[in-house]
Each structure stands twice: as C-alpha cells, then as structure tokens.
C-alpha cells in the first residue's frame, strides 16, 4: 500500500506600499527603512522581488500594472476623464492576479488601498474577502468597501 501525501500549495502574502521613497526618508540605510518589524517578519523570512521595477512610477498606473501583470500601454486610457490617472480600470477590475489565484484554489483577500478609481457597487472578480478604499483623499478614517469581512 503506497501512502501519498498531496503537496500543499504555499501561502502567498503580497504586500504593496506607497510613497516609500528616499526623499521622504523611507529608504536605506537600515535605520531609515520603513516598516522594520514588518520587513523582519515577512520579507526577511520569505521571498522578496529584488529585481522588480515599477513600469510607471505613479500610484494608480503602478498598482494596475502590478495587479494585472500588464505593461501600462496595454491598459492605458485615452480620451477619458483622468480620475484613474490614464488607466482603463475595466481592464483591471476583473483581470487581476486574484482571478488566477482563486482558480487555483487559493483563498484571496485584499485589505487596504486598492486603486484610485474604485469599482462602483461591486467587488472585482477573484477576491473572496475585500476591505478596500480608493483615493478619496481621506487617509485618516477612510471609508471602506467590504465583502466577507466581519
């Protein structure tokens, strides 16, 4: 009798932060590294993307590229209002990596800032749990859209 143990997929925690630039004192050397405890718990004991680059150094376009894996020219909006910083958000909302992770059996969740242009009245496909806010200019006490969060 052969004993088989199914391989368990690794947990994935993907952390993205904004405005961690050197000019704001949020870079290196180590004494100015932001979120030192978080870095020690997550990055130092996990995987880091040491050769990753933001294709577009603006908040919403960068987030959209990261969520979809697409270069900016593939999701760029033209001739539209600029509240999403030139991003076609319909090309982002239901096409993020969460869709692929959910299809592979992962539980997915997004907690924090999603994008500058929030979806209206729905949570994008692929997210099991959701507690997100956009760029309404309120960083102290913002309002959140929620799904499966108590």
Short mmCIF file of N, CA, C and O in Angstrom, two decimals:
data_model
loop_
_atom_site.label_atom_id
_atom_site.label_comp_id
_atom_site.label_asym_id
_atom_site.label_seq_id
_atom_site.Cartn_x
_atom_site.Cartn_y
_atom_site.Cartn_z
N UNK A 1 0.85 -1.17 0.00
CA UNK A 1 0.00 0.00 0.00
C UNK A 1 0.90 1.23 0.00
O UNK A 1 1.75 1.39 0.87
N UNK A 2 0.71 2.06 -0.98
CA UNK A 2 1.50 3.29 -1.08
C UNK A 2 0.78 4.41 -0.33
O UNK A 2 -0.43 4.54 -0.40
N UNK A 3 1.54 5.17 0.38
CA UNK A 3 0.99 6.30 1.09
C UNK A 3 1.36 7.58 0.34
O UNK A 3 2.52 7.88 0.14
N UNK A 4 0.35 8.28 -0.11
CA UNK A 4 0.58 9.52 -0.85
C UNK A 4 0.10 10.70 -0.02
O UNK A 4 -0.99 10.66 0.53
N UNK A 5 0.90 11.70 0.03
CA UNK A 5 0.53 12.94 0.71
C UNK A 5 0.53 14.04 -0.34
O UNK A 5 1.54 14.28 -1.01
N UNK A 6 -0.61 14.67 -0.51
CA UNK A 6 -0.71 15.74 -1.50
C UNK A 6 0.15 16.92 -1.07
O UNK A 6 0.17 17.30 0.09
N UNK A 7 0.86 17.46 -2.02
CA UNK A 7 1.67 18.65 -1.74
C UNK A 7 0.73 19.82 -1.50
O UNK A 7 -0.24 20.01 -2.22
N UNK A 8 1.00 20.56 -0.48
CA UNK A 8 0.17 21.71 -0.15
C UNK A 8 0.78 22.96 -0.75
O UNK A 8 1.98 23.20 -0.63
N UNK A 9 -0.04 23.74 -1.39
CA UNK A 9 0.44 24.98 -2.01
C UNK A 9 0.91 25.94 -0.92
O UNK A 9 0.35 26.00 0.16
N UNK A 10 1.95 26.67 -1.23
CA UNK A 10 2.49 27.64 -0.29
C UNK A 10 1.53 28.81 -0.11
O UNK A 10 0.77 29.15 -1.01
N UNK A 11 1.55 29.40 1.07
CA UNK A 11 0.80 30.62 1.30
C UNK A 11 1.50 31.77 0.57
O UNK A 11 2.72 31.79 0.47
N UNK A 12 0.72 32.71 0.10
CA UNK A 12 1.28 33.88 -0.57
C UNK A 12 0.71 35.12 0.11
O UNK A 12 -0.50 35.27 0.21
N UNK A 13 1.58 35.98 0.59
CA UNK A 13 1.19 37.27 1.13
C UNK A 13 1.96 38.30 0.32
O UNK A 13 3.18 38.31 0.32
N UNK A 14 1.23 39.14 -0.38
CA UNK A 14 1.84 40.14 -1.25
C UNK A 14 1.56 41.51 -0.66
O UNK A 14 0.42 41.90 -0.51
N UNK A 15 2.60 42.21 -0.27
CA UNK A 15 2.46 43.50 0.39
C UNK A 15 2.95 44.60 -0.54
O UNK A 15 4.07 44.52 -1.06
N UNK A 16 2.12 45.60 -0.73
CA UNK A 16 2.50 46.76 -1.55
C UNK A 16 2.30 48.01 -0.70
O UNK A 16 1.29 48.16 -0.03
N UNK A 17 3.29 48.89 -0.71
CA UNK A 17 3.16 50.16 -0.01
C UNK A 17 3.44 51.30 -0.98
O UNK A 17 4.10 51.11 -2.00
N UNK A 18 2.94 52.45 -0.64
CA UNK A 18 3.15 53.65 -1.45
C UNK A 18 4.13 54.59 -0.77
O UNK A 18 4.31 54.54 0.44
N UNK A 19 4.68 55.48 -1.55
CA UNK A 19 5.44 56.62 -1.05
C UNK A 19 6.58 56.23 -0.11
O UNK A 19 6.80 56.85 0.91
N UNK A 20 7.30 55.20 -0.47
CA UNK A 20 8.45 54.78 0.32
C UNK A 20 9.73 55.23 -0.37
O UNK A 20 10.65 54.47 -0.59
N UNK A 21 9.78 56.49 -0.73
CA UNK A 21 10.94 56.98 -1.49
C UNK A 21 12.01 57.58 -0.59
O UNK A 21 11.77 57.94 0.55
N UNK A 22 13.20 57.69 -1.12
CA UNK A 22 14.34 58.20 -0.38
C UNK A 22 14.14 59.64 0.06
O UNK A 22 14.56 60.03 1.15
N UNK A 23 13.50 60.45 -0.75
CA UNK A 23 13.29 61.85 -0.42
C UNK A 23 12.45 62.02 0.85
O UNK A 23 12.59 62.98 1.57
N UNK A 24 11.57 61.06 1.12
CA UNK A 24 10.73 61.12 2.31
C UNK A 24 11.37 60.40 3.49
O UNK A 24 10.73 60.18 4.52
N UNK A 25 12.62 59.96 3.33
CA UNK A 25 13.31 59.26 4.41
C UNK A 25 12.86 57.83 4.57
O UNK A 25 12.95 57.25 5.65
N UNK A 26 12.36 57.23 3.52
CA UNK A 26 11.82 55.88 3.61
C UNK A 26 12.64 54.87 2.84
O UNK A 26 12.12 53.94 2.26
N UNK A 27 13.93 55.03 2.80
CA UNK A 27 14.76 54.11 2.06
C UNK A 27 15.83 53.51 2.91
O UNK A 27 15.61 53.16 4.05
N UNK A 28 16.99 53.42 2.39
CA UNK A 28 18.11 52.83 3.10
C UNK A 28 19.11 53.93 3.40
O UNK A 28 19.13 54.95 2.72
N UNK A 29 19.90 53.87 4.39
CA UNK A 29 20.34 52.71 5.17
C UNK A 29 19.27 52.17 6.12
O UNK A 29 18.20 52.75 6.26
N UNK A 30 19.63 51.09 6.79
CA UNK A 30 18.66 50.32 7.58
C UNK A 30 17.92 51.15 8.61
O UNK A 30 16.75 50.92 8.87
N UNK A 31 18.57 52.14 9.21
CA UNK A 31 17.88 52.90 10.26
C UNK A 31 16.74 53.74 9.72
O UNK A 31 15.91 54.22 10.47
N UNK A 32 16.66 53.92 8.41
CA UNK A 32 15.53 54.66 7.84
C UNK A 32 14.58 53.75 7.07
O UNK A 32 13.66 54.22 6.45
N UNK A 33 14.81 52.45 7.12
CA UNK A 33 13.94 51.51 6.42
C UNK A 33 12.53 51.57 7.03
O UNK A 33 12.38 51.43 8.24
N UNK A 34 11.51 51.79 6.21
CA UNK A 34 10.14 51.84 6.75
C UNK A 34 9.67 50.44 7.14
O UNK A 34 10.15 49.44 6.62
N UNK A 35 8.77 50.39 8.09
CA UNK A 35 8.13 49.14 8.49
C UNK A 35 9.15 48.07 8.84
O UNK A 35 9.08 46.93 8.39
N UNK A 36 10.10 48.38 9.70
CA UNK A 36 11.18 47.44 10.03
C UNK A 36 10.68 46.13 10.60
O UNK A 36 11.19 45.07 10.25
N UNK A 37 9.67 46.17 11.48
CA UNK A 37 9.15 44.92 12.05
C UNK A 37 8.46 44.09 10.97
O UNK A 37 8.60 42.87 10.94
N UNK A 38 7.71 44.75 10.11
CA UNK A 38 7.05 44.05 9.02
C UNK A 38 8.08 43.40 8.11
O UNK A 38 7.94 42.25 7.71
N UNK A 39 9.11 44.14 7.77
CA UNK A 39 10.19 43.60 6.94
C UNK A 39 10.83 42.38 7.61
O UNK A 39 11.06 41.36 6.96
N UNK A 40 11.10 42.46 8.91
CA UNK A 40 11.72 41.34 9.62
C UNK A 40 10.82 40.11 9.62
O UNK A 40 11.29 38.98 9.48
N UNK A 41 9.51 40.31 9.77
CA UNK A 41 8.59 39.18 9.83
C UNK A 41 8.24 38.60 8.47
O UNK A 41 8.06 37.40 8.33
N UNK A 42 8.11 39.46 7.46
CA UNK A 42 7.67 38.98 6.15
C UNK A 42 8.80 38.85 5.15
O UNK A 42 9.08 37.77 4.66
N UNK A 43 9.44 39.93 4.84
CA UNK A 43 10.45 39.92 3.78
C UNK A 43 11.67 39.09 4.14
O UNK A 43 12.18 38.30 3.34
N UNK A 44 12.17 39.25 5.36
CA UNK A 44 13.39 38.53 5.74
C UNK A 44 13.18 37.03 5.88
O UNK A 44 14.13 36.26 5.83
N UNK A 45 11.93 36.60 6.04
CA UNK A 45 11.64 35.18 6.20
C UNK A 45 10.88 34.61 5.00
O UNK A 45 10.39 33.50 5.05
N UNK A 46 10.79 35.39 3.95
CA UNK A 46 10.04 34.94 2.78
C UNK A 46 10.81 35.21 1.51
O UNK A 46 12.03 35.10 1.47
N UNK A 47 10.09 35.56 0.50
CA UNK A 47 10.66 35.85 -0.81
C UNK A 47 10.51 37.33 -1.08
O UNK A 47 9.45 37.90 -0.82
N UNK A 48 11.54 37.94 -1.59
CA UNK A 48 11.45 39.34 -1.99
C UNK A 48 11.77 39.44 -3.47
O UNK A 48 12.49 38.61 -4.03
N UNK A 49 11.22 40.44 -4.09
CA UNK A 49 11.46 40.68 -5.51
C UNK A 49 12.59 41.70 -5.62
O UNK A 49 12.36 42.89 -5.62
N UNK A 50 13.82 41.19 -5.68
CA UNK A 50 14.98 42.08 -5.62
C UNK A 50 15.31 42.74 -6.95
O UNK A 50 16.09 43.67 -7.00
N UNK A 51 14.72 42.26 -8.02
CA UNK A 51 15.00 42.83 -9.33
C UNK A 51 13.69 43.21 -10.03
O UNK A 51 13.51 42.98 -11.21
N UNK A 52 12.77 43.78 -9.26
CA UNK A 52 11.47 44.19 -9.79
C UNK A 52 11.47 45.69 -9.95
O UNK A 52 12.08 46.42 -9.18
N UNK A 53 10.78 46.15 -10.96
CA UNK A 53 10.74 47.57 -11.25
C UNK A 53 9.30 48.00 -11.53
O UNK A 53 8.54 47.27 -12.14
N UNK A 54 8.96 49.19 -11.10
CA UNK A 54 7.66 49.76 -11.42
C UNK A 54 7.73 50.30 -12.84
O UNK A 54 8.60 51.11 -13.16
N UNK A 55 6.86 49.82 -13.69
CA UNK A 55 6.85 50.26 -15.09
C UNK A 55 6.46 51.72 -15.20
O UNK A 55 6.93 52.45 -16.05
N UNK A 56 5.56 52.15 -14.32
CA UNK A 56 5.10 53.54 -14.30
C UNK A 56 5.21 54.02 -12.85
O UNK A 56 4.60 53.44 -11.97
N UNK A 57 5.97 55.06 -12.60
CA UNK A 57 6.17 55.50 -11.21
C UNK A 57 5.06 56.40 -10.68
O UNK A 57 5.32 57.39 -10.01
N UNK A 58 3.82 56.08 -10.98
CA UNK A 58 2.65 56.78 -10.46
C UNK A 58 1.76 55.76 -9.76
O UNK A 58 1.63 54.62 -10.22
N UNK A 59 1.09 56.18 -8.71
CA UNK A 59 0.34 55.28 -7.86
C UNK A 59 -0.63 54.36 -8.62
O UNK A 59 -0.46 53.15 -8.64
N UNK A 60 -1.69 54.91 -9.19
CA UNK A 60 -2.71 54.07 -9.80
C UNK A 60 -2.19 53.27 -11.00
O UNK A 60 -2.46 52.07 -11.09
N UNK A 61 -1.46 53.87 -11.93
CA UNK A 61 -0.92 53.05 -13.03
C UNK A 61 -0.01 51.93 -12.54
O UNK A 61 -0.06 50.81 -13.04
N UNK A 62 0.81 52.22 -11.53
CA UNK A 62 1.70 51.20 -11.00
C UNK A 62 0.91 50.06 -10.37
O UNK A 62 1.21 48.88 -10.58
N UNK A 63 -0.10 50.39 -9.58
CA UNK A 63 -0.95 49.37 -8.97
C UNK A 63 -1.66 48.53 -10.04
O UNK A 63 -1.76 47.31 -9.93
N UNK A 64 -2.18 49.20 -11.06
CA UNK A 64 -2.89 48.48 -12.13
C UNK A 64 -1.95 47.52 -12.86
O UNK A 64 -2.34 46.39 -13.17
N UNK A 65 -0.74 47.94 -13.12
CA UNK A 65 0.24 47.07 -13.78
C UNK A 65 0.58 45.88 -12.89
O UNK A 65 0.68 44.74 -13.36
N UNK A 66 0.75 46.13 -11.59
CA UNK A 66 1.07 45.06 -10.65
C UNK A 66 -0.09 44.07 -10.53
O UNK A 66 0.12 42.86 -10.53
N UNK A 67 -1.32 44.57 -10.44
CA UNK A 67 -2.47 43.68 -10.30
C UNK A 67 -2.69 42.80 -11.52
O UNK A 67 -3.13 41.66 -11.40
N UNK A 68 -2.42 43.33 -12.71
CA UNK A 68 -2.72 42.59 -13.93
C UNK A 68 -1.52 41.92 -14.57
O UNK A 68 -1.69 41.03 -15.41
N UNK A 69 -0.32 42.38 -14.25
CA UNK A 69 0.87 41.86 -14.92
C UNK A 69 1.05 42.43 -16.31
O UNK A 69 1.84 41.93 -17.10
N UNK A 70 0.33 43.49 -16.62
CA UNK A 70 0.40 44.09 -17.95
C UNK A 70 1.23 45.38 -17.91
O UNK A 70 1.25 46.08 -16.91
N UNK A 71 1.89 45.66 -19.01
CA UNK A 71 2.56 46.94 -19.15
C UNK A 71 1.50 48.02 -19.32
O UNK A 71 0.41 47.79 -19.83
N UNK A 72 1.87 49.23 -18.94
CA UNK A 72 0.91 50.34 -18.93
C UNK A 72 0.27 50.58 -20.29
O UNK A 72 -0.93 50.86 -20.37
N UNK A 73 1.02 50.45 -21.37
CA UNK A 73 0.44 50.75 -22.68
C UNK A 73 -0.71 49.80 -23.03
O UNK A 73 -1.51 50.10 -23.90
N UNK A 74 -0.80 48.65 -22.34
CA UNK A 74 -1.89 47.71 -22.59
C UNK A 74 -3.16 48.02 -21.81
O UNK A 74 -4.21 47.44 -22.09
N UNK A 75 -3.07 48.90 -20.83
CA UNK A 75 -4.24 49.26 -20.02
C UNK A 75 -4.46 50.76 -19.98
O UNK A 75 -5.26 51.27 -19.21
N UNK A 76 -3.79 51.49 -20.84
CA UNK A 76 -3.85 52.94 -20.87
C UNK A 76 -5.19 53.42 -21.43
O UNK A 76 -5.69 52.90 -22.42
N UNK A 77 -5.74 54.43 -20.79
CA UNK A 77 -6.98 55.06 -21.26
C UNK A 77 -6.63 56.31 -22.05
O UNK A 77 -5.72 57.05 -21.70
N UNK A 78 -7.36 56.53 -23.10
CA UNK A 78 -7.22 57.77 -23.86
C UNK A 78 -8.60 58.38 -24.04
O UNK A 78 -9.60 57.66 -24.17
N UNK A 79 -8.69 59.69 -24.03
CA UNK A 79 -9.96 60.37 -24.26
C UNK A 79 -10.98 60.16 -23.17
O UNK A 79 -12.18 60.21 -23.43
N UNK A 80 -10.55 59.91 -21.95
CA UNK A 80 -11.47 59.70 -20.83
C UNK A 80 -11.11 60.65 -19.70
O UNK A 80 -10.01 61.18 -19.64
N UNK A 81 -12.03 60.82 -18.73
CA UNK A 81 -11.67 61.60 -17.54
C UNK A 81 -10.45 60.98 -16.86
O UNK A 81 -10.25 59.76 -16.92
N UNK A 82 -9.66 61.80 -16.22
CA UNK A 82 -8.37 61.33 -15.71
C UNK A 82 -8.38 60.93 -14.24
O UNK A 82 -7.34 60.90 -13.60
N UNK A 83 -9.54 60.61 -13.66
CA UNK A 83 -9.57 60.25 -12.25
C UNK A 83 -8.80 58.97 -11.95
O UNK A 83 -8.46 58.71 -10.82
N UNK A 84 -8.55 58.16 -12.94
CA UNK A 84 -7.80 56.92 -12.75
C UNK A 84 -6.37 57.04 -13.26
O UNK A 84 -5.70 56.05 -13.47
N UNK A 85 -5.90 58.27 -13.46
CA UNK A 85 -4.53 58.53 -13.91
C UNK A 85 -4.21 57.78 -15.20
O UNK A 85 -3.21 57.10 -15.32
N UNK A 86 -5.11 57.92 -16.17
CA UNK A 86 -4.93 57.37 -17.51
C UNK A 86 -5.01 55.84 -17.58
O UNK A 86 -4.48 55.24 -18.50
N UNK A 87 -5.66 55.19 -16.62
CA UNK A 87 -5.80 53.73 -16.63
C UNK A 87 -7.23 53.36 -16.99
O UNK A 87 -8.18 53.92 -16.46
N UNK A 88 -7.38 52.39 -17.91
CA UNK A 88 -8.69 51.80 -18.22
C UNK A 88 -9.00 50.79 -17.12
O UNK A 88 -8.58 49.64 -17.17
N UNK A 89 -9.69 51.21 -16.10
CA UNK A 89 -9.92 50.35 -14.94
C UNK A 89 -10.77 49.13 -15.27
O UNK A 89 -10.68 48.11 -14.60
N UNK A 90 -11.58 49.19 -16.33
CA UNK A 90 -12.33 47.99 -16.73
C UNK A 90 -11.38 46.89 -17.21
O UNK A 90 -11.74 45.72 -17.22
N UNK A 91 -10.16 47.24 -17.57
CA UNK A 91 -9.15 46.24 -17.95
C UNK A 91 -8.40 45.72 -16.73
O UNK A 91 -7.55 44.86 -16.85
N UNK A 92 -8.72 46.26 -15.56
CA UNK A 92 -8.03 45.88 -14.33
C UNK A 92 -8.95 45.12 -13.38
O UNK A 92 -8.59 44.06 -12.89
N UNK A 93 -10.14 45.66 -13.12
CA UNK A 93 -11.00 45.16 -12.06
C UNK A 93 -11.19 43.64 -12.07
O UNK A 93 -11.07 43.00 -11.03
N UNK A 94 -11.52 43.07 -13.17
CA UNK A 94 -11.81 41.63 -13.21
C UNK A 94 -10.71 40.81 -13.88
O UNK A 94 -10.93 39.67 -14.27
N UNK A 95 -9.52 41.39 -13.98
CA UNK A 95 -8.42 40.69 -14.65
C UNK A 95 -7.14 40.69 -13.82
O UNK A 95 -6.05 40.63 -14.35
N UNK A 96 -7.29 40.74 -12.51
CA UNK A 96 -6.11 40.79 -11.64
C UNK A 96 -5.60 39.38 -11.36
O UNK A 96 -6.25 38.38 -11.68
N UNK A 97 -4.45 39.31 -10.71
CA UNK A 97 -3.88 38.02 -10.36
C UNK A 97 -4.78 37.27 -9.38
O UNK A 97 -4.68 36.05 -9.25
N UNK A 98 -5.70 37.96 -8.71
CA UNK A 98 -6.63 37.29 -7.79
C UNK A 98 -7.49 36.27 -8.53
O UNK A 98 -7.83 35.22 -7.97
N UNK A 99 -7.85 36.55 -9.76
CA UNK A 99 -8.65 35.62 -10.56
C UNK A 99 -7.89 34.31 -10.75
O UNK A 99 -8.44 33.22 -10.59
N UNK A 100 -6.60 34.41 -11.07
CA UNK A 100 -5.79 33.21 -11.28
C UNK A 100 -5.56 32.44 -9.98
O UNK A 100 -5.62 31.21 -9.96
N UNK A 101 -5.31 33.17 -8.89
CA UNK A 101 -5.13 32.51 -7.60
C UNK A 101 -6.40 31.81 -7.16
O UNK A 101 -6.37 30.69 -6.66
N UNK A 102 -7.55 32.46 -7.33
CA UNK A 102 -8.83 31.84 -6.95
C UNK A 102 -9.09 30.59 -7.79
O UNK A 102 -9.54 29.57 -7.26
N UNK A 103 -8.78 30.65 -9.08
CA UNK A 103 -8.98 29.49 -9.95
C UNK A 103 -8.08 28.32 -9.54
O UNK A 103 -8.42 27.16 -9.75
N UNK A 104 -6.93 28.63 -8.93
CA UNK A 104 -6.01 27.59 -8.47
C UNK A 104 -6.35 27.08 -7.07
O UNK A 104 -5.65 26.25 -6.52
N UNK A 105 -7.45 27.59 -6.49
CA UNK A 105 -7.91 27.10 -5.20
C UNK A 105 -7.46 27.90 -3.99
O UNK A 105 -7.72 27.50 -2.86
N UNK A 106 -6.80 29.01 -4.21
CA UNK A 106 -6.38 29.85 -3.09
C UNK A 106 -7.55 30.68 -2.58
O UNK A 106 -8.42 31.07 -3.34
N UNK A 107 -7.54 30.97 -1.29
CA UNK A 107 -8.43 31.97 -0.72
C UNK A 107 -7.73 33.31 -0.92
O UNK A 107 -6.54 33.44 -0.67
N UNK A 108 -8.45 34.29 -1.40
CA UNK A 108 -7.84 35.58 -1.72
C UNK A 108 -8.48 36.70 -0.91
O UNK A 108 -9.65 36.63 -0.57
N UNK A 109 -7.71 37.72 -0.63
CA UNK A 109 -8.24 38.87 0.07
C UNK A 109 -7.41 40.09 -0.23
O UNK A 109 -6.20 40.00 -0.45
N UNK A 110 -8.05 41.22 -0.24
CA UNK A 110 -7.37 42.50 -0.41
C UNK A 110 -7.80 43.39 0.74
O UNK A 110 -8.98 43.55 1.00
N UNK A 111 -6.80 43.95 1.43
CA UNK A 111 -7.07 44.77 2.60
C UNK A 111 -6.23 46.03 2.51
O UNK A 111 -5.01 45.97 2.53
N UNK A 112 -6.87 47.17 2.39
CA UNK A 112 -6.16 48.44 2.29
C UNK A 112 -6.53 49.18 1.03
O UNK A 112 -7.64 49.07 0.52
N UNK A 113 -5.58 49.91 0.49
CA UNK A 113 -5.84 50.70 -0.71
C UNK A 113 -5.82 49.79 -1.93
O UNK A 113 -4.89 49.04 -2.15
N UNK A 114 -6.85 49.89 -2.74
CA UNK A 114 -6.94 49.10 -3.97
C UNK A 114 -6.44 49.92 -5.15
O UNK A 114 -5.45 49.58 -5.77
N UNK A 115 -7.14 50.96 -5.48
CA UNK A 115 -6.78 51.78 -6.64
C UNK A 115 -7.39 53.16 -6.46
O UNK A 115 -8.27 53.36 -5.63
N UNK A 116 -6.94 54.09 -7.26
CA UNK A 116 -7.50 55.44 -7.19
C UNK A 116 -8.93 55.47 -7.68
O UNK A 116 -9.72 56.30 -7.26
N UNK A 117 -9.27 54.60 -8.61
CA UNK A 117 -10.62 54.54 -9.16
C UNK A 117 -11.26 53.24 -8.70
O UNK A 117 -11.03 52.18 -9.26
N UNK A 118 -12.06 53.33 -7.63
CA UNK A 118 -12.70 52.15 -7.07
C UNK A 118 -13.85 51.69 -7.94
O UNK A 118 -14.54 52.51 -8.55
N UNK A 119 -14.08 50.37 -7.99
CA UNK A 119 -15.27 49.90 -8.69
C UNK A 119 -16.52 50.37 -7.95
O UNK A 119 -16.51 50.45 -6.73
N UNK A 120 -17.54 50.71 -8.68
CA UNK A 120 -18.77 51.23 -8.08
C UNK A 120 -19.79 50.10 -7.91
O UNK A 120 -20.25 49.53 -8.89
N UNK A 121 -20.10 49.78 -6.67
CA UNK A 121 -21.16 48.83 -6.39
C UNK A 121 -20.81 47.36 -6.55
O UNK A 121 -21.69 46.52 -6.50
N UNK A 122 -19.55 47.01 -6.73
CA UNK A 122 -19.17 45.61 -6.83
C UNK A 122 -17.73 45.43 -6.39
O UNK A 122 -16.94 46.36 -6.36
N UNK A 123 -17.42 44.19 -6.02
CA UNK A 123 -16.04 43.82 -5.71
C UNK A 123 -15.51 43.09 -6.94
O UNK A 123 -16.17 42.20 -7.47
N UNK A 124 -14.34 43.46 -7.42
CA UNK A 124 -13.81 42.81 -8.61
C UNK A 124 -13.71 41.29 -8.45
O UNK A 124 -13.51 40.77 -7.34
N UNK A 125 -13.87 40.60 -9.55
CA UNK A 125 -13.82 39.14 -9.59
C UNK A 125 -12.49 38.63 -9.02
O UNK A 125 -11.45 39.25 -9.21
N UNK A 126 -12.54 37.52 -8.30
CA UNK A 126 -11.34 36.87 -7.80
C UNK A 126 -11.07 37.09 -6.33
O UNK A 126 -10.32 36.34 -5.72
N UNK A 127 -11.68 38.10 -5.73
CA UNK A 127 -11.42 38.40 -4.33
C UNK A 127 -12.49 37.77 -3.45
O UNK A 127 -13.66 38.09 -3.54
N UNK A 128 -12.08 36.86 -2.55
CA UNK A 128 -13.01 36.24 -1.61
C UNK A 128 -13.36 37.19 -0.48
O UNK A 128 -14.50 37.26 -0.03
N UNK A 129 -12.35 37.87 0.03
CA UNK A 129 -12.54 38.86 1.10
C UNK A 129 -11.98 40.18 0.61
O UNK A 129 -10.99 40.22 -0.11
N UNK A 130 -12.61 41.24 1.05
CA UNK A 130 -12.27 42.56 0.49
C UNK A 130 -12.57 43.63 1.53
O UNK A 130 -13.66 43.69 2.08
N UNK A 131 -11.60 44.43 1.83
CA UNK A 131 -11.78 45.60 2.69
C UNK A 131 -10.89 46.67 2.11
O UNK A 131 -9.71 46.77 2.44
N UNK A 132 -11.43 47.41 1.16
CA UNK A 132 -10.60 48.29 0.35
C UNK A 132 -11.13 49.71 0.31
O UNK A 132 -12.32 49.95 0.45
N UNK A 133 -10.21 50.62 0.10
CA UNK A 133 -10.59 52.01 -0.14
C UNK A 133 -9.76 52.52 -1.31
O UNK A 133 -8.76 51.93 -1.70
N UNK A 134 -10.21 53.60 -1.88
CA UNK A 134 -9.50 54.18 -3.01
C UNK A 134 -8.89 55.52 -2.63
O UNK A 134 -8.60 55.76 -1.46
N UNK A 135 -8.73 56.34 -3.58
CA UNK A 135 -8.10 57.64 -3.35
C UNK A 135 -9.15 58.72 -3.23
O UNK A 135 -9.31 59.55 -4.10
N UNK A 136 -9.87 58.67 -2.11
CA UNK A 136 -10.86 59.73 -1.89
C UNK A 136 -10.24 60.89 -1.11
O UNK A 136 -10.93 61.81 -0.69
N UNK A 137 -8.93 60.83 -0.90
CA UNK A 137 -8.22 61.90 -0.20
C UNK A 137 -8.28 61.77 1.31
O UNK A 137 -7.73 62.59 2.02
N UNK A 138 -8.94 60.72 1.81
CA UNK A 138 -9.07 60.53 3.24
C UNK A 138 -8.19 59.37 3.69
O UNK A 138 -8.52 58.22 3.45
N UNK A 139 -7.07 59.69 4.30
CA UNK A 139 -6.19 58.63 4.78
C UNK A 139 -6.34 58.41 6.27
O UNK A 139 -5.89 57.41 6.80
N UNK A 140 -6.97 59.34 6.97
CA UNK A 140 -7.27 59.16 8.38
C UNK A 140 -8.77 58.92 8.49
O UNK A 140 -9.58 59.78 8.19
N UNK A 141 -9.13 57.70 8.88
CA UNK A 141 -10.54 57.34 8.98
C UNK A 141 -11.23 57.20 7.64
O UNK A 141 -12.36 57.68 7.49
N UNK A 142 -10.62 56.51 6.66
CA UNK A 142 -11.28 56.39 5.35
C UNK A 142 -12.48 55.44 5.42
O UNK A 142 -12.61 54.66 6.35
N UNK A 143 -13.35 55.52 4.44
CA UNK A 143 -14.45 54.57 4.32
C UNK A 143 -13.97 53.40 3.47
O UNK A 143 -13.16 53.56 2.56
N UNK A 144 -14.48 52.22 3.78
CA UNK A 144 -14.07 51.00 3.09
C UNK A 144 -15.26 50.32 2.45
O UNK A 144 -16.36 50.30 3.02
N UNK A 145 -15.03 49.71 1.29
CA UNK A 145 -15.97 48.76 0.72
C UNK A 145 -15.59 47.41 1.33
O UNK A 145 -14.39 47.11 1.44
N UNK A 146 -16.57 46.60 1.70
CA UNK A 146 -16.24 45.32 2.32
C UNK A 146 -17.01 44.17 1.69
O UNK A 146 -18.08 44.34 1.13
N UNK A 147 -16.41 42.99 1.82
CA UNK A 147 -17.03 41.74 1.39
C UNK A 147 -16.42 40.63 2.26
O UNK A 147 -15.19 40.52 2.35
N UNK A 148 -17.25 39.86 2.92
CA UNK A 148 -16.80 38.75 3.76
C UNK A 148 -15.80 39.17 4.82
O UNK A 148 -14.84 38.46 5.11
N UNK A 149 -16.01 40.34 5.40
CA UNK A 149 -15.16 40.84 6.49
C UNK A 149 -16.09 41.19 7.64
O UNK A 149 -17.05 41.94 7.46
N UNK A 150 -15.81 40.65 8.78
CA UNK A 150 -16.66 40.94 9.96
C UNK A 150 -15.97 41.91 10.87
O UNK A 150 -14.80 41.95 11.02
#
